[in-house]
XYZ file of C-alpha atoms in Angstrom:
753
model
C -38.405 -16.447 -20.879
C -38.375 -17.270 -24.365
C -40.407 -19.520 -26.505
C -37.810 -20.239 -29.276
C -34.144 -20.443 -29.571
C -31.121 -18.586 -30.609
C -31.212 -19.799 -34.233
C -29.590 -17.400 -36.746
C -31.524 -16.722 -40.155
C -31.597 -13.511 -42.536
C -34.249 -11.468 -42.792
C -35.142 -12.713 -45.943
C -35.741 -16.284 -45.045
C -37.879 -15.448 -42.185
C -39.739 -13.445 -44.990
C -39.869 -16.094 -47.045
C -40.932 -18.499 -44.245
C -44.310 -16.274 -43.934
C -44.870 -15.723 -47.459
C -43.993 -19.071 -49.293
C -47.451 -20.902 -50.675
C -50.307 -20.162 -48.153
C -49.167 -16.955 -46.763
C -49.069 -16.974 -42.747
C -48.726 -20.047 -40.645
C -52.214 -21.407 -39.911
C -55.215 -22.534 -41.808
C -59.154 -23.745 -41.019
C -59.054 -27.569 -42.209
C -62.409 -29.145 -41.448
C -62.477 -32.604 -39.283
C -65.529 -34.106 -40.786
C -65.868 -34.825 -44.448
C -67.192 -32.184 -46.912
C -67.397 -34.026 -49.846
C -71.080 -34.598 -50.781
C -74.173 -32.570 -50.810
C -75.334 -34.844 -47.667
C -72.106 -34.381 -45.951
C -73.255 -30.485 -46.298
C -76.412 -30.764 -45.426
C -75.447 -32.707 -42.104
C -72.686 -30.030 -41.300
C -75.003 -27.035 -42.274
C -78.942 -26.559 -43.032
C -80.930 -28.610 -42.149
C -78.629 -30.949 -40.151
C -77.301 -28.045 -38.129
C -80.515 -27.601 -36.168
C -80.335 -30.182 -34.074
C -77.232 -29.571 -32.385
C -78.284 -25.864 -31.937
C -81.329 -26.974 -30.349
C -79.873 -29.448 -28.206
C -77.021 -26.592 -27.111
C -79.775 -24.295 -26.586
C -81.256 -26.705 -23.789
C -78.212 -27.434 -22.344
C -75.151 -24.713 -23.147
C -72.636 -28.039 -21.402
C -73.478 -29.740 -25.011
C -72.061 -27.284 -27.048
C -68.260 -29.131 -25.550
C -69.872 -32.190 -26.997
C -71.469 -30.722 -30.605
C -68.734 -28.066 -31.333
C -64.760 -27.317 -31.168
C -65.329 -25.090 -28.048
C -63.588 -27.720 -25.157
C -60.144 -27.391 -27.374
C -60.334 -24.165 -28.565
C -58.430 -21.231 -27.452
C -58.225 -17.788 -28.276
C -54.905 -15.922 -28.382
C -55.420 -12.090 -28.007
C -53.249 -9.383 -28.067
C -53.293 -5.593 -28.908
C -49.514 -5.281 -29.555
C -48.428 -3.249 -26.957
C -45.649 -4.854 -25.685
C -44.773 -7.202 -28.362
C -41.407 -9.777 -27.991
C -38.990 -7.068 -26.935
C -40.274 -4.998 -29.927
C -42.470 -2.937 -27.830
C -45.398 -1.028 -28.883
C -45.877 -1.543 -32.508
C -49.592 -1.800 -32.724
C -52.188 -4.805 -32.887
C -51.567 -5.820 -36.829
C -48.213 -5.985 -35.816
C -48.439 -8.316 -33.659
C -50.455 -10.848 -35.314
C -47.306 -13.059 -36.838
C -46.616 -13.605 -32.936
C -49.917 -14.776 -31.940
C -50.245 -17.145 -35.264
C -47.078 -18.466 -33.822
C -48.251 -18.812 -30.628
C -51.330 -20.689 -32.327
C -49.124 -23.247 -33.935
C -47.212 -23.637 -30.905
C -50.435 -24.744 -28.753
C -51.218 -27.284 -31.877
C -47.559 -28.942 -32.103
C -47.124 -29.113 -28.336
C -50.685 -30.207 -27.049
C -52.880 -30.461 -29.710
C -54.925 -27.605 -28.514
C -57.027 -25.630 -31.530
C -55.963 -21.969 -31.458
C -57.151 -18.927 -33.419
C -55.305 -15.625 -33.021
C -57.067 -12.291 -32.589
C -55.541 -9.112 -32.606
C -57.790 -6.055 -30.890
C -57.204 -2.607 -32.058
C -57.334 -0.722 -29.124
C -55.471 0.449 -25.964
C -58.329 1.018 -23.750
C -58.296 -1.509 -21.285
C -62.356 -1.123 -20.438
C -62.993 -1.808 -24.748
C -60.360 -4.736 -24.637
C -62.149 -6.518 -21.863
C -65.577 -5.976 -23.358
C -64.530 -7.037 -26.688
C -62.879 -10.556 -25.185
C -65.605 -11.529 -22.625
C -68.214 -11.039 -25.454
C -66.479 -13.843 -26.871
C -66.857 -16.536 -24.203
C -69.116 -18.453 -26.296
C -66.961 -19.322 -28.900
C -63.500 -20.272 -26.736
C -62.797 -23.023 -24.445
C -59.982 -20.717 -22.992
C -58.117 -17.576 -23.518
C -54.214 -16.564 -24.060
C -53.794 -13.001 -23.535
C -50.288 -11.996 -24.866
C -48.169 -9.650 -25.526
C -50.035 -6.791 -23.671
C -48.258 -4.146 -21.789
C -48.467 -3.273 -17.781
C -50.265 -2.270 -16.178
C -52.972 -2.620 -18.008
C -52.357 -6.350 -18.609
C -53.191 -6.810 -14.707
C -56.478 -4.879 -15.128
C -57.345 -7.064 -18.341
C -56.789 -10.290 -16.904
C -58.130 -9.594 -13.272
C -61.370 -8.124 -15.061
C -61.452 -11.092 -17.309
C -61.123 -14.200 -14.645
C -63.884 -12.096 -12.594
C -66.150 -12.289 -15.667
C -65.502 -15.003 -17.671
C -66.315 -19.110 -16.564
C -63.311 -20.208 -19.048
C -59.462 -20.488 -18.309
C -57.962 -17.120 -18.711
C -53.618 -16.730 -18.525
C -52.021 -13.752 -19.756
C -48.665 -15.833 -20.584
C -46.195 -13.458 -20.704
C -46.748 -13.133 -16.778
C -47.572 -16.940 -15.692
C -45.702 -18.603 -18.040
C -42.839 -17.480 -17.059
C -43.558 -17.167 -13.281
C -44.282 -21.366 -13.634
C -41.434 -22.188 -15.323
C -38.985 -20.139 -13.270
C -40.979 -21.506 -10.313
C -40.014 -25.025 -11.552
C -36.450 -24.105 -11.863
C -35.986 -22.494 -8.389
C -37.633 -25.382 -6.568
C -34.848 -27.974 -7.909
C -32.187 -25.109 -7.599
C -33.143 -24.718 -3.854
C -33.217 -29.098 -3.608
C -29.652 -29.135 -5.229
C -28.421 -26.322 -2.789
C -30.081 -27.842 0.304
C -32.211 -24.822 0.575
C -35.927 -24.265 1.709
C -38.397 -22.033 -0.142
C -39.441 -20.661 3.624
C -36.034 -19.704 3.990
C -34.421 -18.345 0.815
C -33.755 -14.573 0.309
C -35.029 -13.222 -3.193
C -34.091 -10.067 -5.272
C -36.295 -9.465 -8.474
C -35.018 -7.146 -10.708
C -37.631 -5.487 -12.785
C -41.406 -4.982 -11.775
C -43.019 -5.195 -14.721
C -45.928 -7.769 -15.351
C -43.524 -11.353 -15.669
C -41.498 -9.972 -12.336
C -44.850 -9.120 -10.400
C -46.368 -12.345 -11.967
C -43.198 -14.584 -10.867
C -42.926 -12.919 -7.203
C -46.773 -13.648 -6.393
C -46.268 -17.187 -7.483
C -43.053 -18.001 -5.307
C -44.730 -16.440 -2.350
C -47.587 -18.232 -2.966
C -45.427 -21.752 -2.983
C -43.812 -20.461 0.523
C -41.607 -17.838 -0.112
C -41.895 -15.154 2.659
C -42.818 -11.735 1.783
C -40.053 -9.792 3.976
C -37.291 -11.974 2.373
C -38.356 -10.689 -1.212
C -36.821 -7.281 -2.315
C -38.183 -6.092 -5.710
C -36.113 -3.262 -7.478
C -37.385 -0.893 -10.386
C -35.251 1.165 -12.483
C -35.209 3.782 -9.176
C -34.023 1.082 -7.096
C -35.395 -0.905 -4.507
C -39.100 -0.928 -3.653
C -39.849 -0.027 -0.399
C -42.560 0.665 1.922
C -42.926 4.500 2.088
C -41.800 4.899 -1.592
C -44.042 7.534 -2.838
C -43.848 6.993 -6.339
C -45.415 3.328 -6.401
C -48.713 2.322 -8.096
C -50.710 -0.534 -6.477
C -48.704 -3.609 -7.906
C -45.704 -2.339 -7.202
C -46.630 -1.549 -3.459
C -48.118 -5.077 -2.867
C -44.736 -6.094 -2.777
C -42.917 -3.425 -0.817
C -41.069 -4.801 2.528
C -39.549 -2.537 5.188
C -36.018 -2.086 4.343
C -33.112 0.051 4.655
C -31.881 -1.122 1.105
C -32.180 0.987 -1.765
C -29.883 0.140 -4.557
C -29.801 -3.565 -6.028
C -26.263 -4.210 -5.428
C -27.638 -3.213 -1.751
C -30.364 -5.574 -2.094
C -28.162 -8.456 -3.452
C -25.629 -8.742 -0.425
C -26.031 -12.422 0.993
C -29.041 -12.799 -1.287
C -29.776 -16.675 -2.091
C -31.661 -15.764 -5.313
C -31.536 -13.139 -8.410
C -34.716 -13.131 -10.723
C -33.930 -10.717 -13.158
C -36.611 -9.520 -15.557
C -34.925 -6.422 -16.641
C -32.207 -5.947 -18.964
C -29.232 -6.864 -20.401
C -25.810 -6.663 -18.249
C -28.185 -5.138 -14.997
C -25.970 -7.681 -12.775
C -22.741 -7.099 -12.662
C -20.030 -9.741 -11.677
C -19.156 -7.645 -8.411
C -22.525 -8.026 -7.444
C -22.816 -11.746 -7.975
C -19.601 -12.088 -5.673
C -21.575 -10.653 -2.901
C -24.465 -13.180 -3.128
C -24.890 -15.846 -0.337
C -22.927 -19.450 -1.175
C -24.154 -21.316 -4.068
C -26.197 -18.329 -5.331
C -29.317 -19.280 -7.953
C -29.197 -16.742 -10.607
C -31.995 -16.639 -13.094
C -31.129 -14.162 -15.724
C -34.358 -13.689 -17.779
C -33.847 -10.381 -19.490
C -34.999 -10.872 -23.407
C -33.130 -11.587 -25.877
C -29.951 -10.829 -23.782
C -29.978 -11.481 -19.763
C -28.632 -9.666 -16.930
C -25.455 -11.490 -16.923
C -24.266 -13.800 -19.182
C -23.564 -17.459 -17.622
C -19.812 -17.774 -18.173
C -19.729 -14.115 -16.679
C -21.959 -15.491 -13.455
C -19.620 -18.579 -13.283
C -16.958 -16.881 -13.536
C -17.562 -14.511 -10.186
C -19.009 -17.294 -8.631
C -18.224 -20.952 -9.813
C -20.499 -22.389 -7.415
C -23.636 -20.350 -8.562
C -26.840 -22.122 -10.608
C -27.356 -19.888 -13.559
C -30.819 -20.033 -16.157
C -31.631 -17.952 -18.950
C -34.408 -17.279 -21.231
C -32.128 -18.474 -24.356
C -31.474 -21.935 -25.587
C -27.621 -21.779 -26.371
C -27.078 -21.824 -22.688
C -28.490 -24.639 -20.179
C -31.492 -23.944 -17.813
C -33.498 -22.364 -20.530
C -36.873 -20.597 -18.799
C -38.813 -21.571 -22.009
C -42.658 -20.816 -21.958
C -43.543 -23.421 -24.163
C -43.066 -25.851 -21.164
C -46.043 -24.554 -19.991
C -48.810 -22.779 -21.362
C -49.601 -25.592 -24.237
C -49.642 -27.935 -21.393
C -51.435 -25.912 -18.657
C -54.520 -25.251 -20.966
C -54.609 -29.010 -21.923
C -55.156 -29.882 -18.537
C -57.628 -27.167 -17.976
C -59.536 -27.595 -21.194
C -60.232 -31.360 -20.572
C -61.423 -30.923 -17.501
C -63.671 -27.908 -18.587
C -62.135 -25.609 -15.703
C -63.970 -22.074 -15.209
C -60.329 -20.825 -14.282
C -56.557 -21.116 -13.762
C -55.989 -20.810 -10.084
C -53.303 -20.540 -8.264
C -52.936 -24.461 -7.286
C -52.884 -25.586 -10.952
C -49.810 -22.976 -11.399
C -47.874 -24.593 -8.632
C -49.028 -28.218 -9.924
C -47.466 -26.909 -13.275
C -44.089 -25.867 -11.667
C -43.963 -28.793 -9.377
C -44.561 -31.062 -12.544
C -42.010 -29.899 -14.444
C -39.830 -29.662 -11.457
C -40.253 -33.133 -10.537
C -39.935 -34.295 -14.496
C -36.192 -32.841 -14.898
C -35.290 -34.745 -11.216
C -36.455 -37.884 -13.342
C -33.736 -39.838 -15.649
C -33.591 -38.234 -19.527
C -34.931 -40.460 -22.133
C -32.280 -41.742 -24.402
C -33.687 -39.623 -27.546
C -33.457 -36.333 -25.247
C -29.871 -36.904 -23.843
C -28.598 -37.870 -27.174
C -29.948 -34.642 -28.680
C -29.361 -32.212 -25.653
C -25.814 -34.304 -24.873
C -24.756 -35.747 -21.344
C -25.226 -32.616 -19.450
C -28.714 -33.276 -19.566
C -29.351 -35.353 -16.357
C -30.651 -33.543 -13.060
C -27.972 -31.172 -11.454
C -26.960 -27.356 -11.662
C -26.965 -27.478 -15.403
C -30.234 -29.311 -15.926
C -33.215 -28.001 -13.140
C -35.564 -27.565 -16.033
C -36.819 -30.361 -18.478
C -35.805 -29.538 -22.413
C -38.230 -28.345 -24.035
C -38.931 -30.752 -26.390
C -39.187 -33.639 -23.954
C -41.883 -35.984 -25.082
C -43.303 -36.784 -21.446
C -44.179 -33.058 -20.959
C -47.435 -33.717 -22.692
C -48.420 -36.768 -19.926
C -47.159 -34.814 -16.875
C -48.070 -31.641 -17.097
C -51.656 -31.616 -18.607
C -52.528 -34.702 -16.062
C -50.786 -32.379 -12.747
C -52.857 -29.261 -13.507
C -56.072 -31.141 -14.295
C -55.620 -33.040 -11.002
C -55.317 -29.533 -9.292
C -58.230 -28.224 -11.193
C -60.264 -30.948 -9.916
C -58.698 -30.760 -6.154
C -59.378 -27.056 -6.400
C -62.831 -27.647 -7.276
C -62.672 -25.877 -10.533
C -63.468 -28.645 -12.625
C -66.579 -28.775 -14.454
C -65.752 -32.266 -15.995
C -63.634 -34.342 -13.704
C -61.640 -37.348 -14.844
C -62.427 -40.621 -13.452
C -59.353 -42.688 -14.596
C -56.036 -40.644 -14.322
C -54.299 -43.629 -15.701
C -56.333 -43.920 -19.000
C -56.233 -39.902 -19.375
C -52.190 -40.144 -19.115
C -52.964 -42.738 -22.111
C -55.087 -40.633 -23.945
C -52.572 -37.652 -23.647
C -49.686 -39.582 -25.006
C -51.400 -40.441 -28.190
C -52.533 -37.026 -28.926
C -49.199 -36.019 -30.002
C -46.912 -37.730 -33.306
C -43.838 -39.009 -31.920
C -42.277 -38.293 -35.206
C -42.195 -34.417 -34.594
C -40.300 -35.017 -31.241
C -38.083 -37.216 -32.895
C -36.966 -34.458 -35.583
C -36.937 -31.769 -33.485
C -34.415 -34.031 -31.236
C -32.739 -35.129 -34.019
C -31.930 -31.041 -34.839
C -31.033 -30.608 -31.337
C -28.766 -33.797 -31.551
C -27.124 -32.149 -34.751
C -26.397 -28.565 -33.086
C -24.864 -30.350 -30.273
C -22.786 -32.307 -32.435
C -22.469 -30.565 -35.938
C -21.065 -32.427 -38.670
C -19.262 -31.595 -42.296
C -22.147 -32.185 -45.158
C -21.358 -32.005 -48.401
C -23.731 -30.485 -50.661
C -23.027 -31.793 -54.189
C -25.097 -29.411 -56.016
C -23.643 -25.966 -54.524
C -24.313 -23.726 -58.058
C -27.995 -24.174 -57.019
C -30.028 -21.513 -55.290
C -32.154 -24.074 -53.496
C -29.084 -26.047 -52.618
C -27.209 -22.811 -51.624
C -30.209 -21.435 -49.183
C -30.490 -25.102 -47.994
C -26.512 -25.105 -46.661
C -26.964 -21.572 -45.391
C -30.008 -22.517 -43.291
C -27.880 -25.317 -42.305
C -25.221 -23.167 -41.189
C -26.858 -20.373 -39.452
C -29.060 -23.131 -37.847
C -25.897 -24.685 -35.973
C -26.901 -27.696 -37.596
C -23.539 -28.041 -39.270
C -20.966 -27.186 -41.297
C -21.919 -27.162 -45.161
C -19.174 -27.870 -47.531
C -20.345 -27.298 -50.937
C -19.534 -28.626 -54.397
C -19.018 -26.028 -57.120
C -17.324 -23.785 -59.604
C -15.653 -20.490 -59.447
C -18.776 -18.612 -58.986
C -20.498 -20.054 -55.933
C -18.938 -17.430 -53.867
C -20.825 -15.100 -56.144
C -23.993 -16.660 -56.295
C -24.102 -16.871 -52.538
C -23.250 -12.959 -52.110
C -26.215 -12.384 -54.475
C -28.246 -14.311 -52.134
C -26.968 -12.002 -49.171
C -24.508 -14.074 -47.488
C -22.665 -11.484 -46.203
C -19.526 -13.853 -45.478
C -19.640 -15.704 -48.406
C -15.580 -16.480 -48.814
C -15.560 -17.971 -45.211
C -17.860 -21.060 -46.918
C -16.104 -23.759 -48.220
C -16.002 -25.031 -51.806
C -14.537 -28.260 -53.396
C -13.803 -27.457 -57.113
C -12.738 -30.552 -59.236
C -10.956 -28.306 -61.175
C -8.780 -27.029 -58.368
C -8.938 -29.661 -55.446
C -5.633 -31.232 -54.878
C -6.436 -34.718 -54.532
C -8.120 -35.426 -57.945
C -5.542 -37.987 -59.289
C -5.886 -39.571 -55.963
C -9.588 -39.904 -56.648
C -9.117 -40.700 -60.400
C -7.019 -43.667 -59.235
C -9.486 -44.987 -56.588
C -12.314 -44.536 -58.968
C -10.402 -46.486 -61.704
C -9.811 -48.991 -60.026
C -13.393 -49.549 -58.938
C -14.349 -49.466 -62.135
C -11.972 -50.550 -64.602
C -13.205 -54.311 -65.014
C -16.481 -52.333 -66.133
C -14.933 -51.355 -69.385
C -13.688 -47.564 -68.142
C -11.102 -46.157 -69.691
C -8.860 -44.000 -67.264
C -9.393 -40.984 -69.351
C -13.572 -41.548 -68.924
C -12.621 -41.954 -65.403
C -10.961 -38.451 -65.245
C -13.995 -36.572 -67.193
C -16.197 -38.330 -64.398
C -14.312 -37.282 -61.620
C -13.986 -33.650 -62.961
C -16.967 -32.711 -64.573
C -19.796 -35.286 -62.618
C -20.434 -33.158 -59.338
C -22.141 -36.512 -57.734
C -19.235 -38.550 -58.478
C -16.625 -35.731 -57.222
C -19.076 -35.359 -54.169
C -19.282 -38.983 -53.429
C -15.503 -39.362 -53.803
C -15.007 -36.487 -51.111
C -17.068 -38.709 -48.861
C -15.132 -41.584 -49.651
C -12.112 -39.816 -48.683
C -13.080 -38.365 -45.505
C -13.841 -34.686 -46.496
C -17.121 -34.390 -44.971
C -19.172 -36.602 -42.812
C -22.225 -36.914 -44.945
C -23.861 -35.940 -48.334
C -26.934 -34.587 -49.717
C -27.431 -34.229 -53.696
C -30.634 -34.945 -56.026
C -32.332 -31.529 -57.184
C -30.892 -31.323 -60.521
C -31.404 -34.657 -62.055
C -33.815 -37.832 -61.623
C -33.384 -39.750 -58.570
C -32.766 -43.293 -60.266
C -29.432 -41.379 -62.294
C -28.102 -39.465 -58.874
C -28.265 -43.063 -57.243
C -26.397 -44.651 -60.091
C -23.493 -41.949 -59.862
C -23.499 -42.420 -56.194
C -23.281 -46.051 -56.205
C -20.360 -46.069 -58.627
C -17.956 -44.803 -55.689
C -19.938 -45.842 -52.267
C -20.891 -49.369 -51.634
C -23.865 -50.377 -49.797
C -24.024 -52.076 -46.718
C -22.946 -55.435 -46.553
C -25.569 -57.936 -47.330
C -28.027 -55.217 -47.742
C -29.730 -53.572 -51.148
C -30.290 -50.119 -50.825
C -34.024 -48.345 -50.576
C -35.805 -45.590 -49.663
C -38.672 -44.961 -47.340
C -40.846 -41.789 -47.851
C -42.187 -41.019 -44.346
C -46.121 -39.592 -44.410
C -46.493 -37.574 -40.862
C -49.849 -36.066 -39.834
C -50.335 -34.300 -36.503
C -51.310 -37.798 -34.589
C -50.114 -40.263 -36.885
C -46.750 -41.415 -39.131
C -46.731 -43.977 -42.076
C -43.205 -45.183 -43.294
C -43.716 -46.520 -47.270
C -41.078 -48.487 -49.067
C -39.308 -49.409 -51.056
C -40.176 -46.090 -52.861
C -37.016 -45.368 -54.653
C -34.365 -48.076 -55.838
C -35.740 -51.835 -56.587
C -38.446 -52.604 -59.249
C -39.369 -55.853 -58.599
C -37.915 -56.769 -54.985
C -37.860 -60.653 -54.358
C -39.338 -62.282 -51.298
C -35.944 -61.999 -49.427
C -35.452 -58.220 -50.476
C -39.258 -57.417 -49.119
C -38.287 -58.930 -46.053
C -35.109 -57.311 -45.553
C -36.647 -53.537 -46.498
C -39.431 -54.474 -43.957
C -36.923 -55.260 -40.787
C -35.088 -52.014 -42.021
C -37.622 -49.904 -42.394
C -38.977 -51.028 -38.888
C -35.593 -50.224 -37.456
C -35.975 -46.514 -38.834
C -39.715 -46.436 -37.365
C -38.589 -47.383 -34.363
C -36.226 -44.701 -34.039
C -38.460 -42.282 -34.777
C -40.588 -43.042 -31.855
C -42.873 -45.766 -33.199
C -43.713 -49.265 -32.458
C -43.741 -51.041 -35.853
C -46.659 -52.564 -37.215
C -45.973 -53.816 -40.858
C -48.252 -54.400 -43.558
C -47.240 -56.387 -47.411
C -49.458 -54.467 -49.254
C -51.241 -55.966 -52.125
C -54.421 -55.517 -54.322
C -55.373 -59.025 -52.880
C -56.809 -59.724 -49.430
C -55.398 -62.793 -47.922
C -55.516 -64.658 -51.717
C -58.681 -62.815 -52.310
C -58.430 -62.174 -55.852
C -55.932 -64.844 -57.002
C -53.667 -63.159 -59.157
C -50.024 -63.319 -61.387
C -47.957 -61.333 -58.882
C -48.458 -62.537 -55.440
C -45.959 -64.967 -54.693
C -43.214 -62.432 -54.154
C -45.557 -61.263 -51.120
C -46.578 -64.452 -49.761
C -42.681 -65.568 -49.930
C -41.677 -62.583 -47.513
C -44.454 -63.446 -44.770
C -43.729 -67.079 -44.868
C -40.020 -65.966 -44.419
C -40.959 -64.114 -41.620
C -42.840 -66.740 -40.007
C -40.095 -69.210 -40.589
C -37.895 -66.760 -38.405
C -40.102 -67.284 -35.269
C -38.950 -64.143 -33.019
C -39.757 -61.163 -35.345
C -39.366 -57.888 -33.494
C -42.051 -55.971 -34.967
C -45.750 -56.848 -36.356
C -46.612 -57.446 -39.609
C -49.208 -59.425 -41.382
C -50.430 -59.372 -45.670
C -50.981 -59.589 -48.208
C -53.295 -57.082 -48.159
C -54.775 -53.831 -49.459
C -54.430 -50.125 -47.929
C -57.775 -50.177 -46.435
C -57.247 -53.378 -44.475
C -53.883 -51.932 -43.361
C -55.318 -48.929 -42.060
C -58.838 -49.098 -41.315
C -59.769 -49.717 -37.662
C -63.050 -51.391 -38.762
C -61.131 -53.920 -40.968
C -59.958 -55.479 -37.586
C -63.544 -56.977 -37.030
C -63.813 -58.534 -40.439
C -60.773 -60.232 -40.525
C -60.083 -60.952 -36.723
C -57.047 -63.090 -37.558
C -54.875 -60.335 -38.626
C -52.023 -60.781 -36.730
C -51.979 -56.744 -36.637
C -52.845 -54.977 -33.272
C -53.676 -51.760 -34.889
C -53.518 -49.970 -38.009
C -50.117 -50.641 -39.922
C -47.251 -47.969 -39.787
C -45.126 -49.509 -42.231
C -46.565 -49.951 -45.673
C -43.850 -52.312 -47.635
C -44.817 -52.012 -51.187
C -45.238 -54.689 -53.833
C -42.596 -52.861 -56.250
C -41.327 -49.709 -57.361
C -44.170 -48.493 -59.667
C -46.653 -48.883 -57.082
C -44.600 -47.337 -54.177
C -43.295 -44.723 -55.972
C -46.438 -43.701 -57.569
C -48.105 -43.663 -54.151
C -45.638 -41.597 -52.528
C -45.795 -38.847 -54.918
C -49.613 -38.958 -54.968
C -49.476 -38.385 -51.544
C -47.178 -35.825 -51.507
C -48.698 -33.434 -54.297
C -52.838 -34.479 -53.113
C -52.222 -35.649 -49.308
C -52.545 -32.883 -46.229
C -50.102 -34.464 -44.010
C -46.024 -33.491 -44.661
C -43.929 -35.978 -46.446
C -40.416 -36.803 -45.791
C -37.773 -38.365 -48.400
C -37.504 -40.028 -49.791
C -34.650 -41.442 -47.105
C -31.965 -43.474 -48.822
C -31.209 -46.613 -46.622
C -28.576 -49.239 -46.740
C -25.580 -47.399 -47.737
C -22.466 -47.519 -45.874
C -21.706 -43.633 -46.086
C -24.321 -41.098 -44.965
C -25.803 -39.770 -48.236
C -29.318 -38.969 -49.084
C -30.770 -38.173 -52.647
C -33.376 -35.555 -52.711
C -36.254 -35.208 -54.842
C -35.955 -32.615 -58.011
C -38.996 -30.737 -56.356
C -37.207 -30.628 -52.878
C -37.334 -27.237 -50.866
C -34.298 -25.807 -48.931
C -35.966 -26.569 -45.550
C -36.300 -30.414 -47.371
C -32.940 -30.429 -48.009
C -32.207 -28.994 -44.471
C -33.970 -32.036 -43.263
C -32.343 -34.450 -45.007
C -29.157 -33.245 -44.005
C -30.121 -33.383 -40.773
C -31.122 -37.205 -40.394
C -28.410 -37.981 -42.743
C -25.640 -36.371 -40.268
C -27.585 -37.789 -37.192
C -28.206 -41.501 -38.617
C -31.213 -41.744 -38.331
C -31.768 -42.309 -42.107
C -29.438 -45.157 -42.430
C-alpha cells in the first residue's frame, strides 16, 4: 500500500529537500547534443521536418523518432492525496513529481506529472484523452472513488495506450502476490480460501476483482464497508459495491471473520481487533494495509494468533505491500511491447512473477541489507522493494502476457536478449547504495561526527539518527545541545556529546597518543594540547578506544590536513597506502576515480595496489571492474617523461598471471571510455568502457574529480577513504548534510574500506 518507508524526518528537512537548488524533484534534460548551431538545426528547424513527415505517413514512427515510447504521464486532480484527502490539484504536485522520480529510478521510464484542476470526471476524461499523442502510457493517481472507476474505464475504452490507476491496481497486484505465497505456505488453494475484505474504496474493490480473476470464488468473499457486510438486497449500494454483494446472513465485520482464511484490510487503523483475529481459521492470512497505520499491527495479530501470516503497508514490519514493486515494472513491460492496454492477464502475470521471485534464494546483497528473515517464509512472502532482480523479472512477465493476450503491437522476438537489456538499463550502484542504507537500519552502528558544532554536521547527524541508520555521537563543546535546539531538535539532550574538557578518559588518551608520537619530537604537553583542542585527534582517539564504530570529519578544514590529524592516531591496513576514491554515479553507469586525495606521485607498486583495492570497492558496489591506467599517452604515443610508473603498474599486473579483473594502459580517457575506440585499438584487453580509472597522480586525479563534481551532470559520492584499519571517512569542505549521511552509512557498513 505504501511506496515509501517509515523513516523519520522533520518538516523543515522535507521542505529543504524540495526547495534546495532547483525547486522540486524533476527537470528536463536533452538526450541529444545541443551545443552547436548544427545541433539545433537538426533538433528543430529545418531538421525536425523530416521525422514530422515520417510520423504523418506512419503514426507508429513516433515511437522511433520521439520519446513517446518511454514517456508516461502521472495525472491527478488531488481528490485523494495519499492519506491526506482532497487537497486539490496543486497540492498533489509534490506527490506526482515523486511518482515520476520513482518511475525513472526503478525502471528507467521517463515521466512527467500533470495536475488537472477539475473534479468533474467528464472534463478530466476529456483532458487526458486529448493527450494520447504525447505519451506512451498514463498512470492515474490519487483520484477519489467512485470517480476513479469511471475515469479509468472510460479512458481505457477511448485510448489505445496503457492506462492504470495505481491506487487501485498497484495495491491489488502486490497483495495478490503475497496472497499466492501465503496460500502456498499454508497449503491452501485460491479457489478454496474464504476472504473478508474490509473497506470498499478503489483499492479494496480492485484487490477483490483481481483475486477473483485469479481463482477466488465470488461467494467466498465478504466485503465490508463502514455499515458492515455488503450483502445482496442491501439498499444503499452503488454499482461497484453491488458487484461484490453475496447472499449471506452475516452483517458485521466480526461475524464475517469467523472461520475466515484471509483478511484484506484497506480501511482504517485499529479496525481489526485481536478478538476478531482469534476467531479466524487456522493459520490465518492477514493483510492489514491501511495507510499509514494498519488495521492491526503484526505484534498484536501474532499475540492473538501466533500462527498468523501478516502483511502491512509499512517498511518497519515484515511483508510490506509496496506499490513500487509494481507500477514502474508493469509500465516498463507494457511500453516495451507497445501494449494498447494493461489487461487482467498482465496484472496477474506481474503478481505471479513477484510471488515466484519471493520464493527464490535472496541475493547476498539483499539478505545483508534486510537481515536473515529475508528468505521465503511467513515473514518474507513479498520481495524486498530494492531487489535488483525486479527490473528483469516483472517487465519480462508483463511483456510476455501482453504478447500472449494479443495486446502487444511490437512483440519481442528474443526474450533472453530482452531480459539482458533490462538488466543493463539501471545502474547497480543505486541498488547497492539503497541496500547499504537498509543494512544500516538493520544493524545500526555508533558513528562519530567529529565537527559537532557545525550546522551541516548537526543536520547530518540528526538525519542519520532519524533515518534509523545508526546512533550519532557528536564531538563538541558545551553549546552543542543549544545548537541542536536552534535547529528544531526537540530531544536535544538525548543526543550524546563528547567534550574533551569533560571526558574522563582524556588522560588515558594523552598517554596513548604520546606513546605513538614521542619519537617524532612531540612533548607531552603538546600531546595534551592536541587531545584537548583538536577535534579530529580527540574523535580519532574515541574511535580507537571503542567509543564508536566509525567516524566522519572533514567539513571544517582541507582534506590533507584532516587526514594528517587522523593518521596521528589511526593506522592504515598493514602494507596498504590509504587512498581516496570518487564515485561518479549516473542513471545507467558508474565510474570510480582513484587516487583522488592522498599520494601525490604514486609508484608503479602503489598504482597496482590502488587499482586492486578500487576494483574490490567497485565489485562491492555491484560492478564487474574494468580498470584503465590513465595517461596523456596512448600505448606509448606520444613519448613522455612521466609514463614509466604507469607502464610499470601494467607490467606488474601482467607478471601476476591471474588478475581478477580486466585492465589496460596506458591510455587517455577517450580510449578508456569511448566504445568506438575498441575498433581503433582492437588489441585492447578491455571488453567494454572502463569503469575504474586509475589516475597517474594526485594533481590530475583531484582536479578531474572536482571538475566533474562541479560541471558534470551525474551525482558524485566521495571522496571515500580506503585502506584504514578503522572505519573513518573524510568529507570535502563543501559536503552537504546528505553527503555526510551517505559517507556515514558507507563507513558503518564497510562498503568503503
